[in-house]
Tab-separated table of C-alpha atoms in Angstrom:
chain	number	residue	atom	x	y	z
A	203	ASP	CA	-121.886	150.589	147.131
A	204	GLY	CA	-124.162	153.153	148.737
A	205	GLY	CA	-127.151	154.476	146.888
A	206	ILE	CA	-130.889	154.666	146.519
A	207	THR	CA	-132.953	151.733	145.300
A	208	GLN	CA	-136.381	152.251	143.841
A	209	SER	CA	-138.617	149.358	143.000
A	210	PRO	CA	-140.231	148.311	140.845
A	211	LYS	CA	-138.866	150.023	137.743
A	212	TYR	CA	-142.218	149.682	135.947
A	213	LEU	CA	-145.605	149.439	137.602
A	214	PHE	CA	-149.074	149.069	136.185
A	215	ARG	CA	-152.156	149.903	138.165
A	216	LYS	CA	-155.821	149.524	137.496
A	217	GLU	CA	-158.014	152.516	138.085
A	218	GLY	CA	-159.295	152.644	141.642
A	219	GLN	CA	-156.413	150.720	143.135
A	220	ASN	CA	-153.826	151.947	145.601
A	221	VAL	CA	-150.200	151.146	144.822
A	222	THR	CA	-147.007	151.568	146.850
A	223	LEU	CA	-143.638	152.566	145.413
A	224	SER	CA	-140.575	151.529	147.349
A	225	CYS	CA	-137.547	153.717	148.099
A	226	GLU	CA	-134.608	152.484	150.178
A	227	GLN	CA	-131.279	154.213	150.820
A	228	ASN	CA	-128.108	153.047	152.556
A	229	LEU	CA	-126.352	156.400	152.522
A	230	ASN	CA	-127.294	157.255	156.111
A	231	HIS	CA	-129.013	160.387	154.799
A	232	ASP	CA	-131.476	162.148	157.051
A	233	ALA	CA	-133.704	163.735	154.427
A	234	MET	CA	-135.695	161.923	151.751
A	235	TYR	CA	-137.929	163.226	148.959
A	236	TRP	CA	-140.453	162.093	146.390
A	237	TYR	CA	-140.781	163.884	143.066
A	238	ARG	CA	-143.138	163.380	140.176
A	239	GLN	CA	-141.966	163.978	136.618
A	240	ASP	CA	-144.311	164.572	133.721
A	241	PRO	CA	-143.207	165.362	130.145
A	242	GLY	CA	-142.426	169.055	129.830
A	243	GLN	CA	-143.224	169.714	133.504
A	244	GLY	CA	-139.917	169.193	135.204
A	245	LEU	CA	-139.879	167.683	138.686
A	246	ARG	CA	-142.527	168.515	141.231
A	247	LEU	CA	-142.219	167.765	144.936
A	248	ILE	CA	-144.825	165.406	146.399
A	249	TYR	CA	-143.622	164.778	149.966
A	250	TYR	CA	-140.427	165.091	151.924
A	251	SER	CA	-139.122	163.888	155.244
A	252	GLN	CA	-136.278	165.429	157.204
A	253	ILE	CA	-136.322	162.953	160.077
A	254	VAL	CA	-137.793	159.590	161.013
A	255	ASN	CA	-141.502	159.630	161.887
A	256	ASP	CA	-141.986	163.078	160.378
A	257	PHE	CA	-142.845	164.202	156.872
A	258	GLN	CA	-144.206	167.280	155.110
A	259	LYS	CA	-146.408	167.868	152.090
A	260	GLY	CA	-144.811	169.231	148.986
A	261	ASP	CA	-146.452	171.099	146.126
A	262	ILE	CA	-148.622	168.256	144.820
A	263	ALA	CA	-149.379	165.988	147.803
A	264	GLU	CA	-153.077	165.415	147.065
A	265	GLY	CA	-153.786	161.759	146.319
A	266	TYR	CA	-150.509	160.540	147.800
A	267	SER	CA	-149.391	159.312	151.205
A	268	VAL	CA	-146.030	158.429	152.726
A	269	SER	CA	-144.492	156.973	155.867
A	270	ARG	CA	-141.039	157.222	157.415
A	271	GLU	CA	-140.776	154.521	160.033
A	272	LYS	CA	-137.094	153.871	159.355
A	273	LYS	CA	-134.308	156.179	158.305
A	274	GLU	CA	-133.554	153.999	155.293
A	275	SER	CA	-137.066	153.735	153.886
A	276	PHE	CA	-139.572	156.231	152.493
A	277	PRO	CA	-142.375	154.444	150.623
A	278	LEU	CA	-144.909	156.388	148.576
A	279	THR	CA	-148.510	155.227	148.186
A	280	VAL	CA	-150.455	156.452	145.200
A	281	THR	CA	-154.077	156.290	146.231
A	282	SER	CA	-157.217	156.044	144.154
A	283	ALA	CA	-157.801	159.709	144.940
A	284	GLN	CA	-154.948	160.679	142.637
A	285	LYS	CA	-156.787	161.497	139.423
A	286	ASN	CA	-153.881	161.337	137.023
A	287	PRO	CA	-151.224	159.028	138.480
A	288	THR	CA	-149.470	158.005	135.278
A	289	ALA	CA	-145.993	159.526	135.597
A	290	PHE	CA	-142.340	158.895	136.392
A	291	TYR	CA	-141.629	158.958	140.127
A	292	LEU	CA	-138.217	159.778	141.523
A	293	CYS	CA	-137.011	159.325	145.073
A	294	ALA	CA	-134.055	161.293	146.421
A	295	SER	CA	-132.108	161.756	149.611
A	296	SER	CA	-129.712	164.323	151.026
A	297	ILE	CA	-127.346	164.364	153.954
A	298	GLU	CA	-129.130	167.263	155.641
A	299	THR	CA	-131.650	169.939	154.842
A	300	VAL	CA	-129.146	172.410	153.488
A	301	PRO	CA	-128.458	170.549	150.328
A	302	TYR	CA	-125.098	169.429	149.177
A	303	GLY	CA	-126.893	167.901	146.259
A	304	TYR	CA	-129.496	165.220	146.208
A	305	THR	CA	-128.801	161.597	145.365
A	306	PHE	CA	-131.551	160.213	143.170
A	307	GLY	CA	-132.865	156.734	142.597
A	308	SER	CA	-133.428	155.387	139.097
A	309	GLY	CA	-137.163	155.988	139.233
A	310	THR	CA	-140.426	154.073	138.896
A	311	ARG	CA	-142.634	154.517	135.877
A	312	LEU	CA	-146.270	154.115	136.899
A	313	THR	CA	-148.958	153.532	134.299
A	314	VAL	CA	-152.669	153.323	134.946
A	315	VAL	CA	-154.365	150.763	132.723
B	252	ALA	CA	-141.774	183.615	144.743
B	253	GLN	CA	-138.957	181.274	143.901
B	254	LYS	CA	-138.797	180.074	140.342
B	255	VAL	CA	-136.408	178.514	137.847
B	256	THR	CA	-136.834	179.094	134.128
B	257	GLN	CA	-135.171	177.054	131.425
B	258	ALA	CA	-136.462	178.707	128.300
B	259	GLN	CA	-134.951	176.183	125.893
B	260	THR	CA	-137.186	173.134	125.753
B	261	GLU	CA	-135.084	171.214	123.244
B	262	ILE	CA	-131.715	171.793	121.595
B	263	SER	CA	-130.171	169.759	118.824
B	264	VAL	CA	-126.507	170.077	117.849
B	265	VAL	CA	-123.983	168.143	115.827
B	266	GLU	CA	-121.119	166.455	117.622
B	267	LYS	CA	-118.164	168.729	118.456
B	268	GLU	CA	-120.306	171.843	118.521
B	269	ASP	CA	-120.382	173.948	121.679
B	270	VAL	CA	-123.768	174.377	123.322
B	271	THR	CA	-125.043	176.593	126.141
B	272	LEU	CA	-128.054	175.748	128.268
B	273	ASP	CA	-129.704	178.751	129.870
B	274	CYS	CA	-131.058	178.993	133.404
B	275	VAL	CA	-132.680	182.029	134.990
B	276	TYR	CA	-133.850	182.000	138.580
B	277	GLU	CA	-135.939	184.141	140.925
B	278	THR	CA	-135.495	184.320	144.671
B	279	ARG	CA	-135.795	186.790	147.518
B	280	ASP	CA	-133.303	185.009	149.726
B	281	THR	CA	-129.768	186.296	149.940
B	282	THR	CA	-128.459	182.812	150.660
B	283	TYR	CA	-129.329	180.230	148.076
B	284	TYR	CA	-127.836	177.371	146.101
B	285	LEU	CA	-127.978	176.552	142.429
B	286	PHE	CA	-127.591	173.130	140.868
B	287	TRP	CA	-127.382	171.400	137.532
B	288	TYR	CA	-128.449	167.793	137.065
B	289	LYS	CA	-128.231	165.504	134.044
B	290	GLN	CA	-130.939	162.938	133.310
B	291	PRO	CA	-129.825	160.354	130.722
B	292	PRO	CA	-132.373	158.054	129.087
B	293	SER	CA	-132.017	155.613	131.992
B	294	GLY	CA	-133.938	158.117	134.128
B	295	GLU	CA	-131.679	158.659	137.113
B	296	LEU	CA	-130.680	162.256	137.802
B	297	VAL	CA	-126.943	162.761	138.056
B	298	PHE	CA	-125.576	165.652	140.085
B	299	LEU	CA	-123.237	167.923	138.090
B	300	ILE	CA	-122.582	171.021	140.156
B	301	ARG	CA	-123.652	173.026	143.205
B	302	ARG	CA	-122.964	176.734	143.568
B	303	ASN	CA	-123.822	178.987	146.516
B	304	SER	CA	-124.971	182.573	146.140
B	305	PHE	CA	-121.787	184.041	147.559
B	306	ASP	CA	-119.492	182.398	145.064
B	307	GLU	CA	-119.722	183.941	141.612
B	308	GLN	CA	-116.583	182.368	140.302
B	309	ASN	CA	-117.114	180.524	137.091
B	310	GLU	CA	-116.247	176.858	137.150
B	311	ILE	CA	-114.795	174.526	134.582
B	312	SER	CA	-114.773	170.761	134.775
B	313	GLY	CA	-113.382	169.146	131.678
B	314	ARG	CA	-115.714	170.007	128.792
B	315	TYR	CA	-118.305	171.470	131.171
B	316	SER	CA	-118.339	175.064	132.382
B	317	TRP	CA	-120.787	177.151	134.341
B	318	ASN	CA	-121.323	180.904	134.276
B	319	PHE	CA	-123.017	182.314	137.388
B	320	GLN	CA	-124.098	185.961	137.164
B	321	LYS	CA	-126.082	187.380	140.065
B	322	SER	CA	-126.677	190.637	138.205
B	323	THR	CA	-128.824	188.811	135.660
B	324	SER	CA	-129.935	185.948	137.959
B	325	SER	CA	-128.527	183.422	135.563
B	326	PHE	CA	-126.590	180.204	135.934
B	327	ASN	CA	-125.790	179.010	132.434
B	328	PHE	CA	-124.153	175.725	131.517
B	329	THR	CA	-121.868	175.266	128.518
B	330	ILE	CA	-120.694	172.017	127.012
B	331	THR	CA	-117.643	172.405	124.814
B	332	ALA	CA	-117.041	170.005	121.928
B	333	SER	CA	-120.266	168.119	122.579
B	334	GLN	CA	-120.417	164.344	122.290
B	335	VAL	CA	-123.256	161.911	121.660
B	336	VAL	CA	-123.024	160.781	125.291
B	337	ASP	CA	-124.034	164.290	126.342
B	338	SER	CA	-127.525	163.645	124.994
B	339	ALA	CA	-129.839	163.921	127.981
B	340	VAL	CA	-132.287	166.182	129.731
B	341	TYR	CA	-130.563	168.802	131.862
B	342	PHE	CA	-132.219	170.390	134.855
B	343	CYS	CA	-131.315	173.555	136.672
B	344	ALA	CA	-132.491	173.787	140.288
B	345	LEU	CA	-132.639	176.321	143.107
B	346	SER	CA	-132.614	175.870	146.856
B	347	GLU	CA	-133.300	178.703	149.259
B	348	ALA	CA	-131.747	178.274	152.675
B	349	GLN	CA	-134.697	179.855	154.490
B	350	ARG	CA	-137.894	180.006	152.484
B	351	SER	CA	-138.179	176.515	151.083
B	352	GLN	CA	-136.392	174.659	153.900
B	353	GLY	CA	-133.682	173.674	151.532
B	354	ASN	CA	-135.942	171.826	149.105
B	355	LEU	CA	-134.926	171.920	145.476
B	356	ILE	CA	-137.075	173.776	142.955
B	357	PHE	CA	-136.467	172.499	139.454
B	358	GLY	CA	-136.782	174.106	136.069
B	359	LYS	CA	-138.675	172.199	133.401
B	360	GLY	CA	-135.496	170.914	131.840
B	361	THR	CA	-133.773	171.235	128.476
B	362	LYS	CA	-133.527	168.170	126.270
B	363	LEU	CA	-130.188	168.108	124.483
B	364	SER	CA	-129.704	165.899	121.446
B	365	VAL	CA	-126.204	165.543	120.070
B	366	LYS	CA	-126.104	164.032	116.588
B	367	PRO	CA	-123.028	162.176	115.294
């Protein structure tokens, strides 16, 4: 079955460490997205990529980095520069930039300990 | 600027009651798309509906219905005869064809609790 796989489901990070969240899709979608969800804040866009080897900053990109070396993969690195990284992170993809609806992964819950 | 407002933070109803979730949006584009997503406790967002700005027909899908009114910039979602399985957080979202390159802008969500 086609879909988006995010791993791990739960992740714990010590302060000062970088950590990478995985996002893989087998839907042959061109566009991929990373959102951050905080309680009562809705979803906020971190980064997005419309094509391989290209990506754009979203509304809250500071402290994060991404790469898009393959169409299927869009990993997100939470760097030590991100001051408040504890949150729920959702990856999504869409067939093209004019959205027919995003397909979302099941999310990664990151906690700084 | 584009914006989506879901004024109801939390709603609690008893099973079989009807419930309406409100969504008000702001945009300057003439071509835009509106969405509703459901987020159950498992965390994954599930797509419910997409509506473009040129189609104001209301839509019904089983117990779900959507009322799109451009005059009031609203895209409300009604669940008829609610069930416990409807308990989730519901998000309304907006995409502008030109200004935001198609990216979705989400409201803050409405948490619906349906009690047995």
